Amino acid sequence: MNKEKHFMVTKLIFRDEETQVIEAVEIEAVMTWRVQVIDWHALQDRAVWKQGWVA
C-alpha cells in the first residue's frame, strides 16, 4: 500500500507496565516515515508480513 514495503517496529505498547504484557506495536514505514499502531499478533500473519528484507 502506498508503495510501502519495509517497516520497522519503533515502539512497544504495553497493556500493563508491571507485567510487561505487550498489547500493540508502533511500526514506521522506512520510505515515507508513516507511523501506525497495530496489534502485535498481526505480525505473525505470514500472508501479510515477512520478516527481514525481501527483494
PDB file of N, CA, C and O in Angstrom:
ATOM      1  N   MET A   1       0.841  -1.176   0.000  1.00  0.00           N
ATOM      2  CA  MET A   1       0.000   0.000   0.000  1.00  0.00           C
ATOM      3  C   MET A   1       0.889   1.244   0.000  1.00  0.00           C
ATOM      4  O   MET A   1       1.880   1.297   0.732  1.00  0.00           O
ATOM      5  N   ASN A   2       0.587   2.216  -0.789  1.00  0.00           N
ATOM      6  CA  ASN A   2       1.357   3.457  -0.886  1.00  0.00           C
ATOM      7  C   ASN A   2       2.834   3.212  -1.189  1.00  0.00           C
ATOM      8  O   ASN A   2       3.697   3.979  -0.766  1.00  0.00           O
ATOM      9  N   LYS A   3       3.124   2.113  -1.880  1.00  0.00           N
ATOM     10  CA  LYS A   3       4.497   1.718  -2.209  1.00  0.00           C
ATOM     11  C   LYS A   3       5.350   1.478  -0.963  1.00  0.00           C
ATOM     12  O   LYS A   3       6.561   1.527  -1.017  1.00  0.00           O
ATOM     13  N   GLU A   4       4.704   1.216   0.167  1.00  0.00           N
ATOM     14  CA  GLU A   4       5.423   0.935   1.403  1.00  0.00           C
ATOM     15  C   GLU A   4       5.611  -0.571   1.522  1.00  0.00           C
ATOM     16  O   GLU A   4       4.646  -1.317   1.594  1.00  0.00           O
ATOM     17  N   LYS A   5       6.851  -0.984   1.512  1.00  0.00           N
ATOM     18  CA  LYS A   5       7.166  -2.411   1.605  1.00  0.00           C
ATOM     19  C   LYS A   5       7.935  -2.742   2.879  1.00  0.00           C
ATOM     20  O   LYS A   5       7.860  -3.850   3.357  1.00  0.00           O
ATOM     21  N   HIS A   6       8.683  -1.805   3.378  1.00  0.00           N
ATOM     22  CA  HIS A   6       9.556  -2.062   4.514  1.00  0.00           C
ATOM     23  C   HIS A   6       9.147  -1.228   5.716  1.00  0.00           C
ATOM     24  O   HIS A   6       8.973  -0.019   5.606  1.00  0.00           O
ATOM     25  N   PHE A   7       8.992  -1.932   6.828  1.00  0.00           N
ATOM     26  CA  PHE A   7       8.582  -1.291   8.070  1.00  0.00           C
ATOM     27  C   PHE A   7       9.536  -1.717   9.173  1.00  0.00           C
ATOM     28  O   PHE A   7      10.138  -2.772   9.109  1.00  0.00           O
ATOM     29  N   MET A   8       9.625  -0.885  10.201  1.00  0.00           N
ATOM     30  CA  MET A   8      10.384  -1.279  11.376  1.00  0.00           C
ATOM     31  C   MET A   8       9.535  -0.982  12.607  1.00  0.00           C
ATOM     32  O   MET A   8       8.754  -0.028  12.627  1.00  0.00           O
ATOM     33  N   VAL A   9       9.670  -1.843  13.597  1.00  0.00           N
ATOM     34  CA  VAL A   9       8.976  -1.619  14.863  1.00  0.00           C
ATOM     35  C   VAL A   9       9.734  -0.526  15.594  1.00  0.00           C
ATOM     36  O   VAL A   9      10.941  -0.631  15.809  1.00  0.00           O
ATOM     37  N   THR A  10       9.032   0.540  15.971  1.00  0.00           N
ATOM     38  CA  THR A  10       9.683   1.665  16.633  1.00  0.00           C
ATOM     39  C   THR A  10       9.284   1.805  18.092  1.00  0.00           C
ATOM     40  O   THR A  10       9.932   2.528  18.845  1.00  0.00           O
ATOM     41  N   LYS A  11       8.216   1.096  18.486  1.00  0.00           N
ATOM     42  CA  LYS A  11       7.767   1.234  19.867  1.00  0.00           C
ATOM     43  C   LYS A  11       6.914   0.036  20.260  1.00  0.00           C
ATOM     44  O   LYS A  11       6.105  -0.438  19.461  1.00  0.00           O
ATOM     45  N   LEU A  12       7.087  -0.436  21.490  1.00  0.00           N
ATOM     46  CA  LEU A  12       6.227  -1.462  22.060  1.00  0.00           C
ATOM     47  C   LEU A  12       5.224  -0.765  22.966  1.00  0.00           C
ATOM     48  O   LEU A  12       5.600   0.105  23.758  1.00  0.00           O
ATOM     49  N   ILE A  13       3.970  -1.151  22.856  1.00  0.00           N
ATOM     50  CA  ILE A  13       2.924  -0.565  23.688  1.00  0.00           C
ATOM     51  C   ILE A  13       2.455  -1.654  24.647  1.00  0.00           C
ATOM     52  O   ILE A  13       1.963  -2.698  24.216  1.00  0.00           O
ATOM     53  N   PHE A  14       2.638  -1.387  25.926  1.00  0.00           N
ATOM     54  CA  PHE A  14       2.347  -2.384  26.949  1.00  0.00           C
ATOM     55  C   PHE A  14       0.942  -2.206  27.508  1.00  0.00           C
ATOM     56  O   PHE A  14       0.491  -1.088  27.735  1.00  0.00           O
ATOM     57  N   ARG A  15       0.279  -3.333  27.738  1.00  0.00           N
ATOM     58  CA  ARG A  15      -1.031  -3.322  28.386  1.00  0.00           C
ATOM     59  C   ARG A  15      -0.865  -2.984  29.854  1.00  0.00           C
ATOM     60  O   ARG A  15      -1.652  -2.251  30.431  1.00  0.00           O
ATOM     61  N   ASP A  16       0.191  -3.558  30.448  1.00  0.00           N
ATOM     62  CA  ASP A  16       0.429  -3.393  31.878  1.00  0.00           C
ATOM     63  C   ASP A  16       1.927  -3.235  32.087  1.00  0.00           C
ATOM     64  O   ASP A  16       2.690  -4.137  31.760  1.00  0.00           O
ATOM     65  N   GLU A  17       2.344  -2.125  32.610  1.00  0.00           N
ATOM     66  CA  GLU A  17       3.784  -1.858  32.810  1.00  0.00           C
ATOM     67  C   GLU A  17       4.417  -2.835  33.796  1.00  0.00           C
ATOM     68  O   GLU A  17       5.574  -3.196  33.662  1.00  0.00           O
ATOM     69  N   GLU A  18       3.661  -3.269  34.790  1.00  0.00           N
ATOM     70  CA  GLU A  18       4.221  -4.163  35.805  1.00  0.00           C
ATOM     71  C   GLU A  18       4.569  -5.534  35.244  1.00  0.00           C
ATOM     72  O   GLU A  18       5.626  -6.075  35.529  1.00  0.00           O
ATOM     73  N   THR A  19       3.664  -6.105  34.458  1.00  0.00           N
ATOM     74  CA  THR A  19       3.896  -7.454  33.937  1.00  0.00           C
ATOM     75  C   THR A  19       4.570  -7.444  32.569  1.00  0.00           C
ATOM     76  O   THR A  19       4.942  -8.482  32.055  1.00  0.00           O
ATOM     77  N   GLN A  20       4.684  -6.233  31.964  1.00  0.00           N
ATOM     78  CA  GLN A  20       5.322  -6.084  30.656  1.00  0.00           C
ATOM     79  C   GLN A  20       4.614  -6.882  29.562  1.00  0.00           C
ATOM     80  O   GLN A  20       5.248  -7.447  28.675  1.00  0.00           O
ATOM     81  N   VAL A  21       3.283  -6.936  29.615  1.00  0.00           N
ATOM     82  CA  VAL A  21       2.483  -7.618  28.593  1.00  0.00           C
ATOM     83  C   VAL A  21       2.322  -6.668  27.408  1.00  0.00           C
ATOM     84  O   VAL A  21       1.784  -5.566  27.544  1.00  0.00           O
ATOM     85  N   ILE A  22       2.793  -7.104  26.240  1.00  0.00           N
ATOM     86  CA  ILE A  22       2.715  -6.268  25.036  1.00  0.00           C
ATOM     87  C   ILE A  22       1.306  -6.348  24.456  1.00  0.00           C
ATOM     88  O   ILE A  22       0.767  -7.427  24.240  1.00  0.00           O
ATOM     89  N   GLU A  23       0.726  -5.191  24.189  1.00  0.00           N
ATOM     90  CA  GLU A  23      -0.612  -5.120  23.600  1.00  0.00           C
ATOM     91  C   GLU A  23      -0.550  -4.810  22.107  1.00  0.00           C
ATOM     92  O   GLU A  23      -1.302  -5.351  21.310  1.00  0.00           O
ATOM     93  N   ALA A  24       0.357  -3.927  21.725  1.00  0.00           N
ATOM     94  CA  ALA A  24       0.447  -3.498  20.327  1.00  0.00           C
ATOM     95  C   ALA A  24       1.870  -3.021  20.051  1.00  0.00           C
ATOM     96  O   ALA A  24       2.685  -2.891  20.961  1.00  0.00           O
ATOM     97  N   VAL A  25       2.137  -2.777  18.768  1.00  0.00           N
ATOM     98  CA  VAL A  25       3.428  -2.211  18.370  1.00  0.00           C
ATOM     99  C   VAL A  25       3.180  -1.025  17.454  1.00  0.00           C
ATOM    100  O   VAL A  25       2.173  -0.971  16.748  1.00  0.00           O
ATOM    101  N   GLU A  26       4.098  -0.098  17.497  1.00  0.00           N
ATOM    102  CA  GLU A  26       4.071   1.019  16.570  1.00  0.00           C
ATOM    103  C   GLU A  26       5.073   0.691  15.478  1.00  0.00           C
ATOM    104  O   GLU A  26       6.215   0.346  15.771  1.00  0.00           O
ATOM    105  N   ILE A  27       4.625   0.738  14.227  1.00  0.00           N
ATOM    106  CA  ILE A  27       5.532   0.481  13.115  1.00  0.00           C
ATOM    107  C   ILE A  27       5.657   1.742  12.267  1.00  0.00           C
ATOM    108  O   ILE A  27       4.733   2.548  12.193  1.00  0.00           O
ATOM    109  N   GLU A  28       6.807   1.882  11.649  1.00  0.00           N
ATOM    110  CA  GLU A  28       7.077   3.048  10.812  1.00  0.00           C
ATOM    111  C   GLU A  28       7.539   2.583   9.440  1.00  0.00           C
ATOM    112  O   GLU A  28       8.408   1.712   9.329  1.00  0.00           O
ATOM    113  N   ALA A  29       6.943   3.147   8.398  1.00  0.00           N
ATOM    114  CA  ALA A  29       7.353   2.836   7.030  1.00  0.00           C
ATOM    115  C   ALA A  29       8.718   3.473   6.786  1.00  0.00           C
ATOM    116  O   ALA A  29       8.916   4.654   7.079  1.00  0.00           O
ATOM    117  N   VAL A  30       9.646   2.707   6.272  1.00  0.00           N
ATOM    118  CA  VAL A  30      11.013   3.182   6.080  1.00  0.00           C
ATOM    119  C   VAL A  30      11.077   4.322   5.063  1.00  0.00           C
ATOM    120  O   VAL A  30      11.769   5.313   5.281  1.00  0.00           O
ATOM    121  N   MET A  31      10.348   4.220   3.971  1.00  0.00           N
ATOM    122  CA  MET A  31      10.443   5.229   2.912  1.00  0.00           C
ATOM    123  C   MET A  31       9.637   6.496   3.198  1.00  0.00           C
ATOM    124  O   MET A  31      10.073   7.594   2.884  1.00  0.00           O
ATOM    125  N   THR A  32       8.456   6.355   3.802  1.00  0.00           N
ATOM    126  CA  THR A  32       7.571   7.518   3.976  1.00  0.00           C
ATOM    127  C   THR A  32       7.511   8.025   5.410  1.00  0.00           C
ATOM    128  O   THR A  32       6.926   9.073   5.657  1.00  0.00           O
ATOM    129  N   TRP A  33       8.041   7.273   6.327  1.00  0.00           N
ATOM    130  CA  TRP A  33       8.023   7.598   7.765  1.00  0.00           C
ATOM    131  C   TRP A  33       6.621   7.596   8.353  1.00  0.00           C
ATOM    132  O   TRP A  33       6.394   8.083   9.438  1.00  0.00           O
ATOM    133  N   ARG A  34       5.658   7.048   7.614  1.00  0.00           N
ATOM    134  CA  ARG A  34       4.291   6.975   8.140  1.00  0.00           C
ATOM    135  C   ARG A  34       4.269   5.994   9.301  1.00  0.00           C
ATOM    136  O   ARG A  34       4.857   4.926   9.251  1.00  0.00           O
ATOM    137  N   VAL A  35       3.584   6.366  10.377  1.00  0.00           N
ATOM    138  CA  VAL A  35       3.530   5.558  11.595  1.00  0.00           C
ATOM    139  C   VAL A  35       2.118   5.042  11.787  1.00  0.00           C
ATOM    140  O   VAL A  35       1.144   5.763  11.547  1.00  0.00           O
ATOM    141  N   GLN A  36       2.028   3.786  12.209  1.00  0.00           N
ATOM    142  CA  GLN A  36       0.727   3.228  12.557  1.00  0.00           C
ATOM    143  C   GLN A  36       0.894   2.256  13.707  1.00  0.00           C
ATOM    144  O   GLN A  36       1.967   1.679  13.897  1.00  0.00           O
ATOM    145  N   VAL A  37      -0.159   2.088  14.469  1.00  0.00           N
ATOM    146  CA  VAL A  37      -0.172   1.154  15.588  1.00  0.00           C
ATOM    147  C   VAL A  37      -0.987  -0.057  15.172  1.00  0.00           C
ATOM    148  O   VAL A  37      -2.092   0.083  14.642  1.00  0.00           O
ATOM    149  N   ILE A  38      -0.412  -1.250  15.392  1.00  0.00           N
ATOM    150  CA  ILE A  38      -1.117  -2.487  15.057  1.00  0.00           C
ATOM    151  C   ILE A  38      -0.990  -3.469  16.214  1.00  0.00           C
ATOM    152  O   ILE A  38      -0.064  -3.382  17.024  1.00  0.00           O
ATOM    153  N   ASP A  39      -1.919  -4.410  16.274  1.00  0.00           N
ATOM    154  CA  ASP A  39      -1.839  -5.497  17.246  1.00  0.00           C
ATOM    155  C   ASP A  39      -0.597  -6.317  16.905  1.00  0.00           C
ATOM    156  O   ASP A  39      -0.384  -6.677  15.740  1.00  0.00           O
ATOM    157  N   TRP A  40       0.221  -6.623  17.880  1.00  0.00           N
ATOM    158  CA  TRP A  40       1.475  -7.321  17.589  1.00  0.00           C
ATOM    159  C   TRP A  40       1.227  -8.722  17.023  1.00  0.00           C
ATOM    160  O   TRP A  40       2.057  -9.257  16.294  1.00  0.00           O
ATOM    161  N   HIS A  41       0.075  -9.302  17.308  1.00  0.00           N
ATOM    162  CA  HIS A  41      -0.238 -10.630  16.762  1.00  0.00           C
ATOM    163  C   HIS A  41      -0.357 -10.595  15.234  1.00  0.00           C
ATOM    164  O   HIS A  41      -0.135 -11.599  14.570  1.00  0.00           O
ATOM    165  N   ALA A  42      -0.712  -9.449  14.685  1.00  0.00           N
ATOM    166  CA  ALA A  42      -0.847  -9.318  13.235  1.00  0.00           C
ATOM    167  C   ALA A  42       0.479  -9.582  12.521  1.00  0.00           C
ATOM    168  O   ALA A  42       0.492 -10.019  11.371  1.00  0.00           O
ATOM    169  N   LEU A  43       1.589  -9.335  13.200  1.00  0.00           N
ATOM    170  CA  LEU A  43       2.904  -9.567  12.588  1.00  0.00           C
ATOM    171  C   LEU A  43       3.191 -11.054  12.355  1.00  0.00           C
ATOM    172  O   LEU A  43       4.089 -11.403  11.602  1.00  0.00           O
ATOM    173  N   GLN A  44       2.413 -11.911  12.988  1.00  0.00           N
ATOM    174  CA  GLN A  44       2.594 -13.352  12.814  1.00  0.00           C
ATOM    175  C   GLN A  44       1.892 -13.893  11.572  1.00  0.00           C
ATOM    176  O   GLN A  44       2.074 -15.048  11.210  1.00  0.00           O
ATOM    177  N   ASP A  45       1.099 -13.068  10.906  1.00  0.00           N
ATOM    178  CA  ASP A  45       0.384 -13.486   9.699  1.00  0.00           C
ATOM    179  C   ASP A  45       1.347 -13.459   8.513  1.00  0.00           C
ATOM    180  O   ASP A  45       1.626 -12.417   7.940  1.00  0.00           O
ATOM    181  N   ARG A  46       1.852 -14.624   8.134  1.00  0.00           N
ATOM    182  CA  ARG A  46       2.861 -14.720   7.069  1.00  0.00           C
ATOM    183  C   ARG A  46       2.310 -14.377   5.692  1.00  0.00           C
ATOM    184  O   ARG A  46       3.070 -14.135   4.761  1.00  0.00           O
ATOM    185  N   ALA A  47       0.996 -14.331   5.546  1.00  0.00           N
ATOM    186  CA  ALA A  47       0.403 -13.938   4.275  1.00  0.00           C
ATOM    187  C   ALA A  47       0.519 -12.428   4.064  1.00  0.00           C
ATOM    188  O   ALA A  47       0.456 -11.949   2.939  1.00  0.00           O
ATOM    189  N   VAL A  48       0.720 -11.688   5.143  1.00  0.00           N
ATOM    190  CA  VAL A  48       0.795 -10.232   5.080  1.00  0.00           C
ATOM    191  C   VAL A  48       2.206  -9.725   5.348  1.00  0.00           C
ATOM    192  O   VAL A  48       2.685  -8.818   4.678  1.00  0.00           O
ATOM    193  N   TRP A  49       2.878 -10.322   6.335  1.00  0.00           N
ATOM    194  CA  TRP A  49       4.183  -9.819   6.784  1.00  0.00           C
ATOM    195  C   TRP A  49       5.276 -10.853   6.584  1.00  0.00           C
ATOM    196  O   TRP A  49       5.075 -12.033   6.836  1.00  0.00           O
ATOM    197  N   LYS A  50       6.435 -10.388   6.153  1.00  0.00           N
ATOM    198  CA  LYS A  50       7.619 -11.240   6.033  1.00  0.00           C
ATOM    199  C   LYS A  50       8.728 -10.598   6.838  1.00  0.00           C
ATOM    200  O   LYS A  50       8.952  -9.387   6.747  1.00  0.00           O
ATOM    201  N   GLN A  51       9.412 -11.400   7.622  1.00  0.00           N
ATOM    202  CA  GLN A  51      10.498 -10.882   8.445  1.00  0.00           C
ATOM    203  C   GLN A  51      11.743 -10.684   7.599  1.00  0.00           C
ATOM    204  O   GLN A  51      12.069 -11.514   6.744  1.00  0.00           O
ATOM    205  N   GLY A  52      12.434  -9.593   7.821  1.00  0.00           N
ATOM    206  CA  GLY A  52      13.678  -9.323   7.105  1.00  0.00           C
ATOM    207  C   GLY A  52      13.433  -8.513   5.844  1.00  0.00           C
ATOM    208  O   GLY A  52      12.330  -8.045   5.581  1.00  0.00           O
ATOM    209  N   TRP A  53      14.466  -8.350   5.062  1.00  0.00           N
ATOM    210  CA  TRP A  53      14.399  -7.559   3.828  1.00  0.00           C
ATOM    211  C   TRP A  53      14.210  -8.498   2.658  1.00  0.00           C
ATOM    212  O   TRP A  53      14.989  -9.415   2.452  1.00  0.00           O
ATOM    213  N   VAL A  54      13.161  -8.278   1.886  1.00  0.00           N
ATOM    214  CA  VAL A  54      12.836  -9.123   0.740  1.00  0.00           C
ATOM    215  C   VAL A  54      12.991  -8.291  -0.528  1.00  0.00           C
ATOM    216  O   VAL A  54      12.512  -7.171  -0.606  1.00  0.00           O
ATOM    217  N   ALA A  55      13.636  -8.862  -1.503  1.00  0.00           N
ATOM    218  CA  ALA A  55      13.841  -8.145  -2.773  1.00  0.00           C
ATOM    219  C   ALA A  55      12.623  -8.204  -3.644  1.00  0.00           C
ATOM    220  O   ALA A  55      11.800  -9.030  -3.577  1.00  0.00           O
TER     221      ALA A  55
END
